[in-house]
N, CA, C and O atoms as a MOPAC input file, in Angstrom:
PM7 MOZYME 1SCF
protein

 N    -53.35800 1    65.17700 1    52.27200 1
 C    -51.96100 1    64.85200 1    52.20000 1
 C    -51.80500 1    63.36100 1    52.48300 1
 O    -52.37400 1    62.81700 1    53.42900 1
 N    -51.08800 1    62.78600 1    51.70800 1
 C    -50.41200 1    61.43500 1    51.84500 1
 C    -49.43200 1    61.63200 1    52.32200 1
 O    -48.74600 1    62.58400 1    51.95000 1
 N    -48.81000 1    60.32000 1    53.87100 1
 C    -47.82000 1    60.41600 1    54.51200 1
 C    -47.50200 1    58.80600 1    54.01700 1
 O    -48.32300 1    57.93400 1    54.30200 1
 N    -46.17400 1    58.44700 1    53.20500 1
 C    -46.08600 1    56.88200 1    53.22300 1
 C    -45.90100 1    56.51500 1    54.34900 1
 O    -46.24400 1    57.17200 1    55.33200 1
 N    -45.31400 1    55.37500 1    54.39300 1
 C    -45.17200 1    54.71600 1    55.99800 1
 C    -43.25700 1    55.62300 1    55.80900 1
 O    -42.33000 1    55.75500 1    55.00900 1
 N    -43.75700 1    56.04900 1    57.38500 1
 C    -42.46000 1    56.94300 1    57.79100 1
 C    -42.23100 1    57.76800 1    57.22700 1
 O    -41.14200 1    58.32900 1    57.34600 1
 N    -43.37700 1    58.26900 1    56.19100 1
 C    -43.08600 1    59.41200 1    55.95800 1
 C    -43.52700 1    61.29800 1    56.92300 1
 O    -44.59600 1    61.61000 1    57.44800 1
 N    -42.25900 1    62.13500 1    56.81200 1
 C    -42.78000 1    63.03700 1    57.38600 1
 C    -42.68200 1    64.56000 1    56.65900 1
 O    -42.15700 1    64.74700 1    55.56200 1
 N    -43.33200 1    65.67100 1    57.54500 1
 C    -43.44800 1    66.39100 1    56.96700 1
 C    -42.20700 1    67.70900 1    57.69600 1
 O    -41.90700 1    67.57700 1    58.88300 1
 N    -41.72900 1    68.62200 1    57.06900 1
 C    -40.10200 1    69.48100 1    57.48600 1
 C    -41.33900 1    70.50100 1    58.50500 1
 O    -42.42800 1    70.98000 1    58.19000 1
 N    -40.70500 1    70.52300 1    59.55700 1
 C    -41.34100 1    71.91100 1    60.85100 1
 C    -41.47100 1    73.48200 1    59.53200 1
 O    -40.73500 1    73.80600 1    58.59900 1
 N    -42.58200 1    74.01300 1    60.00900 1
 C    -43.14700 1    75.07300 1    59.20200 1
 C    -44.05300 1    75.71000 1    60.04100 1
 O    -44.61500 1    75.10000 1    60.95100 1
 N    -44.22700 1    76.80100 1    59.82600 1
 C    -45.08700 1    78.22900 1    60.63600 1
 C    -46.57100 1    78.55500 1    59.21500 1
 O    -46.46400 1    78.80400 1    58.01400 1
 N    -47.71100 1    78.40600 1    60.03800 1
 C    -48.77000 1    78.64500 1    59.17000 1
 C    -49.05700 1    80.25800 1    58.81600 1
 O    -48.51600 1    81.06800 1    59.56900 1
 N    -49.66900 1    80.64300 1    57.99400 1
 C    -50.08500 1    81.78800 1    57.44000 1
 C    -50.85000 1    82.80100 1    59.18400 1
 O    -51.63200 1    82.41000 1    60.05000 1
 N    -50.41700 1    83.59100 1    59.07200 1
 C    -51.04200 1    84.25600 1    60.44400 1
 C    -52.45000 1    84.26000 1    60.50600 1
 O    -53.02300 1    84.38500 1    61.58800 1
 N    -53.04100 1    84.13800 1    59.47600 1
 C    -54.93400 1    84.07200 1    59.71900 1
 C    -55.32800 1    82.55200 1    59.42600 1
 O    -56.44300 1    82.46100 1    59.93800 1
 N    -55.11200 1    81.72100 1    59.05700 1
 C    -54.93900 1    80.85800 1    58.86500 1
 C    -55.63500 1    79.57500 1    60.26700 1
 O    -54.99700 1    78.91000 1    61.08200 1
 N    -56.63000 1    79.63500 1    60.11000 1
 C    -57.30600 1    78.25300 1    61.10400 1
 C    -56.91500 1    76.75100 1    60.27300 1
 O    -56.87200 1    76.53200 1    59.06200 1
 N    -56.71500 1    76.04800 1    61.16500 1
 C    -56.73200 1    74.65700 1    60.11600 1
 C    -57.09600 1    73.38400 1    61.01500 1
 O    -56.73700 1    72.96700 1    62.11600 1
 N    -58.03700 1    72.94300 1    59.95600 1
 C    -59.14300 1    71.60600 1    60.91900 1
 C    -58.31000 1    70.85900 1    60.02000 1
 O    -58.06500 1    71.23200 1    58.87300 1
 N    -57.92000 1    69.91300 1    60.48600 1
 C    -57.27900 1    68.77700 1    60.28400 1
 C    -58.53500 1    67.20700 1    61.19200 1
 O    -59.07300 1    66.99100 1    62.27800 1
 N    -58.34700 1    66.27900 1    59.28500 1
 C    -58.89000 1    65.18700 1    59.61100 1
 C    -58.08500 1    63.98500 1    59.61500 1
 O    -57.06700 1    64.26400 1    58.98200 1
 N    -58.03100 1    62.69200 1    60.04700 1
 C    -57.15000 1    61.73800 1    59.46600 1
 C    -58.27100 1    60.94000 1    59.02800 1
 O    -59.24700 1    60.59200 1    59.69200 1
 N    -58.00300 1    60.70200 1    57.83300 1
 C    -58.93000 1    59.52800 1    56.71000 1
 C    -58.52900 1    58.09200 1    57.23100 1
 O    -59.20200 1    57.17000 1    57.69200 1
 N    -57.10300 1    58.25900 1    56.96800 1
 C    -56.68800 1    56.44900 1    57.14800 1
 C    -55.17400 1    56.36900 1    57.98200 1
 O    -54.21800 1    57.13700 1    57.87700 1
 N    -55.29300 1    55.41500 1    58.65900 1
 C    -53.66700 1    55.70800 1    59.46400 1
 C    -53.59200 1    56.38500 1    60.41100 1
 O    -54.59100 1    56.79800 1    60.99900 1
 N    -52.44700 1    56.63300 1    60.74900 1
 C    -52.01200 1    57.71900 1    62.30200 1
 C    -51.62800 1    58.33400 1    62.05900 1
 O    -51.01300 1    58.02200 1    61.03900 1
 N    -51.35500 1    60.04900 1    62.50900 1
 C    -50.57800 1    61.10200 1    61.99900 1
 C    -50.09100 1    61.30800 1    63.82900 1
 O    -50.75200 1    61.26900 1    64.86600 1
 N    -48.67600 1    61.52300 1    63.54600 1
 C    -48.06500 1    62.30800 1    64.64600 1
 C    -48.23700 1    63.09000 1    64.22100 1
 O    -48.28100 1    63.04000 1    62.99200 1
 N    -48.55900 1    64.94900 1    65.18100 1
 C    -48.62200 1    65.89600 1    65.07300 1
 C    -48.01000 1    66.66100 1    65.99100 1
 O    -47.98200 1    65.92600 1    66.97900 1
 N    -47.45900 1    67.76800 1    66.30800 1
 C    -47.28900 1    68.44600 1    67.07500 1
 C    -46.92500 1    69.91100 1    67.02200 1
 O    -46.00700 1    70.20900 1    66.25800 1
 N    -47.45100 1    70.78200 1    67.65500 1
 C    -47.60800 1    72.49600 1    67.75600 1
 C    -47.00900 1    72.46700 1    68.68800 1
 O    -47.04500 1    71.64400 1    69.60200 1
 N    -45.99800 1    73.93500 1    68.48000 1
 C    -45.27000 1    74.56700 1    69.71100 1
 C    -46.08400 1    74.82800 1    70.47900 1
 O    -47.05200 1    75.52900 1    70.18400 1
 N    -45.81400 1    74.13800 1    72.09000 1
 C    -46.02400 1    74.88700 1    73.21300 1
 C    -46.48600 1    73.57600 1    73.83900 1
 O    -46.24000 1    73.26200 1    75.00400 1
 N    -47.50800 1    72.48000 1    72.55600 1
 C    -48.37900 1    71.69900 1    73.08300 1
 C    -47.86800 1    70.48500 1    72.71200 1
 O    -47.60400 1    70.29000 1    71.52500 1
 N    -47.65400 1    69.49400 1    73.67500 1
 C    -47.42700 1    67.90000 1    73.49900 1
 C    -48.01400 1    67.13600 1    72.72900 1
 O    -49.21600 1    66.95800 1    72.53200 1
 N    -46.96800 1    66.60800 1    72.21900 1
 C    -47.05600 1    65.67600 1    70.84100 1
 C    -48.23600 1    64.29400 1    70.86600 1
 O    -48.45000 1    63.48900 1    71.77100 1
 N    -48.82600 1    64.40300 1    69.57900 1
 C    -49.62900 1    63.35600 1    70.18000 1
 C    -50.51500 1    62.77700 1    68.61500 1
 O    -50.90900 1    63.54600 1    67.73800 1
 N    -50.66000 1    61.33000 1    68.59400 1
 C    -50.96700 1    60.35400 1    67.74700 1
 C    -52.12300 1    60.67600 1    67.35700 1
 O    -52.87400 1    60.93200 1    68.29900 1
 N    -52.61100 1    60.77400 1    66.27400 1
 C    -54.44600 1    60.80900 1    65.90500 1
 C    -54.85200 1    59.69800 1    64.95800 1
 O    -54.30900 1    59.51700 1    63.86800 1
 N    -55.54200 1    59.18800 1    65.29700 1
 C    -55.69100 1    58.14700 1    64.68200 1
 C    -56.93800 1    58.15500 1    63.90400 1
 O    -57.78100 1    59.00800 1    64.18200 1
 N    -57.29200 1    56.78000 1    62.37400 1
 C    -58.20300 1    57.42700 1    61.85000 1
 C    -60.00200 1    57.56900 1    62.20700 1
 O    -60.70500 1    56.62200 1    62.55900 1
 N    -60.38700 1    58.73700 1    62.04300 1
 C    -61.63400 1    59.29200 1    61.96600 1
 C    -61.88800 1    59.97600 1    63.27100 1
 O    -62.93800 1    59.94900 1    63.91300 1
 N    -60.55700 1    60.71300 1    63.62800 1
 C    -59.77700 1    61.76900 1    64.43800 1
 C    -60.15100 1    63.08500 1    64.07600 1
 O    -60.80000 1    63.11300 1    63.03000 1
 N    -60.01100 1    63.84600 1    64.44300 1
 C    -59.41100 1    65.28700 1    64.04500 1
 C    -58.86000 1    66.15300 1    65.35900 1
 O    -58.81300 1    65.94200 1    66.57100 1
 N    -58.35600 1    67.55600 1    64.21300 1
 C    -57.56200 1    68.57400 1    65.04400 1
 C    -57.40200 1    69.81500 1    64.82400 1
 O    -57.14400 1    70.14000 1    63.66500 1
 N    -57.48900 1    70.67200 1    65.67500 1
 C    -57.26500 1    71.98800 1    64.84200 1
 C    -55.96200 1    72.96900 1    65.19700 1
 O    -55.47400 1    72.74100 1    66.30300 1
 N    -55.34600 1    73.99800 1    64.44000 1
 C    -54.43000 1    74.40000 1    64.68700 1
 C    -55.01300 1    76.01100 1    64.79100 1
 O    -56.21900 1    76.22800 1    64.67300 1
 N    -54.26100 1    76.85200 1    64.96900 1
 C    -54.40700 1    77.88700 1    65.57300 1
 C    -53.89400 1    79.05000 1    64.37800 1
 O    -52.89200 1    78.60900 1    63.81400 1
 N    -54.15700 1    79.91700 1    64.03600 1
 C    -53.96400 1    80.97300 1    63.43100 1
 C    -52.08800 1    81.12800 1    63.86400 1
 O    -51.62500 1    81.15900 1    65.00400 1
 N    -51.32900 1    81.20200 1    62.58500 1
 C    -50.03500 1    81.65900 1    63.07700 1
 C    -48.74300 1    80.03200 1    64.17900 1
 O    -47.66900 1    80.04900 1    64.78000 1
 N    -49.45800 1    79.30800 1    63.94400 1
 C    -49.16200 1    77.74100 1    64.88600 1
 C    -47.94000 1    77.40400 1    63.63500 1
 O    -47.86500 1    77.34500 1    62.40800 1
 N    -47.12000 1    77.24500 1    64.78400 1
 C    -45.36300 1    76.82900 1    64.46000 1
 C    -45.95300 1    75.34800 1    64.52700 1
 O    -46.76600 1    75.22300 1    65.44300 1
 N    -45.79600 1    74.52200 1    63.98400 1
 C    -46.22800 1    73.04900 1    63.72800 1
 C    -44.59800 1    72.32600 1    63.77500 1
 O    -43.76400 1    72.15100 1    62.88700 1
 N    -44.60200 1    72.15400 1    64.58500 1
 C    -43.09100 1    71.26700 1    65.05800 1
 C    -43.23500 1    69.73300 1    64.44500 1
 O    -42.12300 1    69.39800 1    64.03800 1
 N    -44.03300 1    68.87400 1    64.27400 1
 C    -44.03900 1    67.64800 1    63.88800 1
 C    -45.44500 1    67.59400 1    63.40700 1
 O    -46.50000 1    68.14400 1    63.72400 1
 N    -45.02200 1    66.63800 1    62.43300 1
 C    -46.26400 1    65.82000 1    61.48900 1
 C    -46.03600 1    64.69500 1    60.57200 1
 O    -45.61300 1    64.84900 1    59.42600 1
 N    -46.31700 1    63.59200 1    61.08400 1
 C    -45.23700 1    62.75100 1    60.16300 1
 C    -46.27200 1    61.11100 1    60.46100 1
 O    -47.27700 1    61.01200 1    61.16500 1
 N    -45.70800 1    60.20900 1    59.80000 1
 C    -46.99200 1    58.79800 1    59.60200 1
 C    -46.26600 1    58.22200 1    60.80800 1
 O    -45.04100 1    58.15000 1    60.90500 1
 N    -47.27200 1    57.76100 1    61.84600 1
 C    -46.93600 1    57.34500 1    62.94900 1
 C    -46.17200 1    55.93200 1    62.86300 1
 O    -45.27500 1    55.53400 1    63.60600 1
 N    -46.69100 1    55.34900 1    61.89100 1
 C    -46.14000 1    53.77500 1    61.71800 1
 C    -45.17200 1    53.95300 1    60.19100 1
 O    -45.50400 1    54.75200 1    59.31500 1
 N    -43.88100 1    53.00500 1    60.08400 1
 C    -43.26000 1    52.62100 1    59.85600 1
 C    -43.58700 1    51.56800 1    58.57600 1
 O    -42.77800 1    51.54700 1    57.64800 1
 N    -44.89800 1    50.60500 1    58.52600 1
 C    -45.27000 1    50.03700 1    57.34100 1
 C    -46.63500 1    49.84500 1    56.74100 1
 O    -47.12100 1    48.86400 1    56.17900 1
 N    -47.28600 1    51.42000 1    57.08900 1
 C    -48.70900 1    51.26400 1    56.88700 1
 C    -48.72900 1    52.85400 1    56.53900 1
 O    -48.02300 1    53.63200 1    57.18100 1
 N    -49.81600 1    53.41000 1    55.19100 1
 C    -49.53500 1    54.77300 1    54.39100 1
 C    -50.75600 1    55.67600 1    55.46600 1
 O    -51.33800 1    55.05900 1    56.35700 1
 N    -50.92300 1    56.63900 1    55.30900 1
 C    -51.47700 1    57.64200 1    56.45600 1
 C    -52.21000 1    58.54600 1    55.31900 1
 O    -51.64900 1    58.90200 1    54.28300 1
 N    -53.35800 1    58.81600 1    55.62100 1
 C    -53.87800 1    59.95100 1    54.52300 1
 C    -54.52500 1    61.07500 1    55.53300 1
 O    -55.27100 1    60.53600 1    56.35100 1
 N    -54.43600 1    62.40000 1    55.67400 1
 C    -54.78300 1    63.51000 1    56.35700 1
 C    -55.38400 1    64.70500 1    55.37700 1
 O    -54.86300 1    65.16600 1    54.36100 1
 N    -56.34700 1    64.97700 1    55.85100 1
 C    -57.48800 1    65.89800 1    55.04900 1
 C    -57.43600 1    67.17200 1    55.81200 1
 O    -58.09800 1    67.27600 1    56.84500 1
 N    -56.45400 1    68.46500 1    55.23800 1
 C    -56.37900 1    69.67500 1    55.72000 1
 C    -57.48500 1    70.83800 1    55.25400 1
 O    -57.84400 1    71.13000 1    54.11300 1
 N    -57.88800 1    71.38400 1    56.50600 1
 C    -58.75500 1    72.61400 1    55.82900 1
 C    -58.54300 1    74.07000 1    56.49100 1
 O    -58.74600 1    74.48800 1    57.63100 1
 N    -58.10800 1    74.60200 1    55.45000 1
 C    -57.56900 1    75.95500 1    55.82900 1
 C    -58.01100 1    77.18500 1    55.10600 1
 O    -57.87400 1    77.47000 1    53.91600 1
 N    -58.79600 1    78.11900 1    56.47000 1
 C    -60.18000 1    78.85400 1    56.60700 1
 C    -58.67200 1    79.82800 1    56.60900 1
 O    -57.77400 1    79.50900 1    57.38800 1
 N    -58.49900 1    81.06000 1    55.64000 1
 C    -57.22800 1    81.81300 1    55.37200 1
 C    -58.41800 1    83.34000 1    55.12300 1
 O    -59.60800 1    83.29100 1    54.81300 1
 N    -57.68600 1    84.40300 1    55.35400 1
 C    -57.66700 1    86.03600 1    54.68400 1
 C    -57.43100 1    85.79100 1    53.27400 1
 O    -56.43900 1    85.07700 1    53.13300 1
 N    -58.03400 1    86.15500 1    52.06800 1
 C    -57.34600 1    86.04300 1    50.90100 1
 C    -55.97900 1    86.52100 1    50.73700 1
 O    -55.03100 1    85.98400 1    50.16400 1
 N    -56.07300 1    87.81000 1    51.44800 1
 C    -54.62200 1    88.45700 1    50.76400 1
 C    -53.24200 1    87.25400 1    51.78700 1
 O    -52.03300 1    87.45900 1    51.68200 1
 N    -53.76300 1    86.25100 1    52.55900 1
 C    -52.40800 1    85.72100 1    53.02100 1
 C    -52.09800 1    84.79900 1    51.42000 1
 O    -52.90000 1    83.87200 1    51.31600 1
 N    -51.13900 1    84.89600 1    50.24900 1
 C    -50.86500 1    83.90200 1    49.62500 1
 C    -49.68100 1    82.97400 1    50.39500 1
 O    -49.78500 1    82.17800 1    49.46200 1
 N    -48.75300 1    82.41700 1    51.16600 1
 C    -48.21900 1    81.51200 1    51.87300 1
 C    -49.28200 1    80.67700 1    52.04300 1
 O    -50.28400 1    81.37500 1    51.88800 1
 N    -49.55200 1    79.70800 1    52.24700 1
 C    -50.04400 1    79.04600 1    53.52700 1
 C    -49.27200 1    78.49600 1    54.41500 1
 O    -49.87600 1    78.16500 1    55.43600 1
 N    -48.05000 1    78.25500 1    54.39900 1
 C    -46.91100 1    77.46100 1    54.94100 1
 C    -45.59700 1    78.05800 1    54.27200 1
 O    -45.28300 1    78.22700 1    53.09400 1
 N    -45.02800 1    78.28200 1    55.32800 1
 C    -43.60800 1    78.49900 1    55.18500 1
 C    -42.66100 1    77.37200 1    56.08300 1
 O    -42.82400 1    77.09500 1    57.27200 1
 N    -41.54100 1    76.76200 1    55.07600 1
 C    -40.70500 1    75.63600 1    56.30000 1
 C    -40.08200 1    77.02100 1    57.16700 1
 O    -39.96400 1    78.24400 1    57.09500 1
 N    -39.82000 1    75.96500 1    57.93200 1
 C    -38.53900 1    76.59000 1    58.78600 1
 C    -36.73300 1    77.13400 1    58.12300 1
 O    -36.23900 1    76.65800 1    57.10000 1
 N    -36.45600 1    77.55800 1    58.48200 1
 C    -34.72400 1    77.40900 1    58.38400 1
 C    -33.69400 1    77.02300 1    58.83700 1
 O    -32.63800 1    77.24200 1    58.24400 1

């Protein structure tokens, strides 16, 4: 995923089987999962999220520099979602 500068991504709930290793290639990604404090990754970082993880924030930490993030998501076949936004 490409984040431009300031760009972000809308709060969304992952697929219930759903692991996800998250890398950052280039740039900073704010991230943040319910429950757990928000926090900057910077590049040649990573992170992982949790099966079923309400993902409250994700968005390019800086304002005039583009962010690239490399998602990998280890899923059940039969989940087709991988992401649902919020409402």
């Amino acid at each position: 995923m490409v984040y431009p500068p300031g760009g972000v991504s809308a709060p969304h709930r992952h697929a219930k089987s759903a692991f996800i290793y998250a890398y950052v290639v280039s740039g900073s990604i704010r991230s943040q999962v319910e429950g757990q404090p928000s926090r900057i990754y910077k590049t040649g970082e990573s992170f992982f999220e949790e099966p079923g993880a309400h993902h409250l924030a994700g968005e390019n930490a800086s304002q005039t520099e583009p962010a690239k993030l490399l998602a990998v998501f280890v899923v059940d076949t039969d989940d087709k979602e991988l992401t649902t936004p919020d409402k």
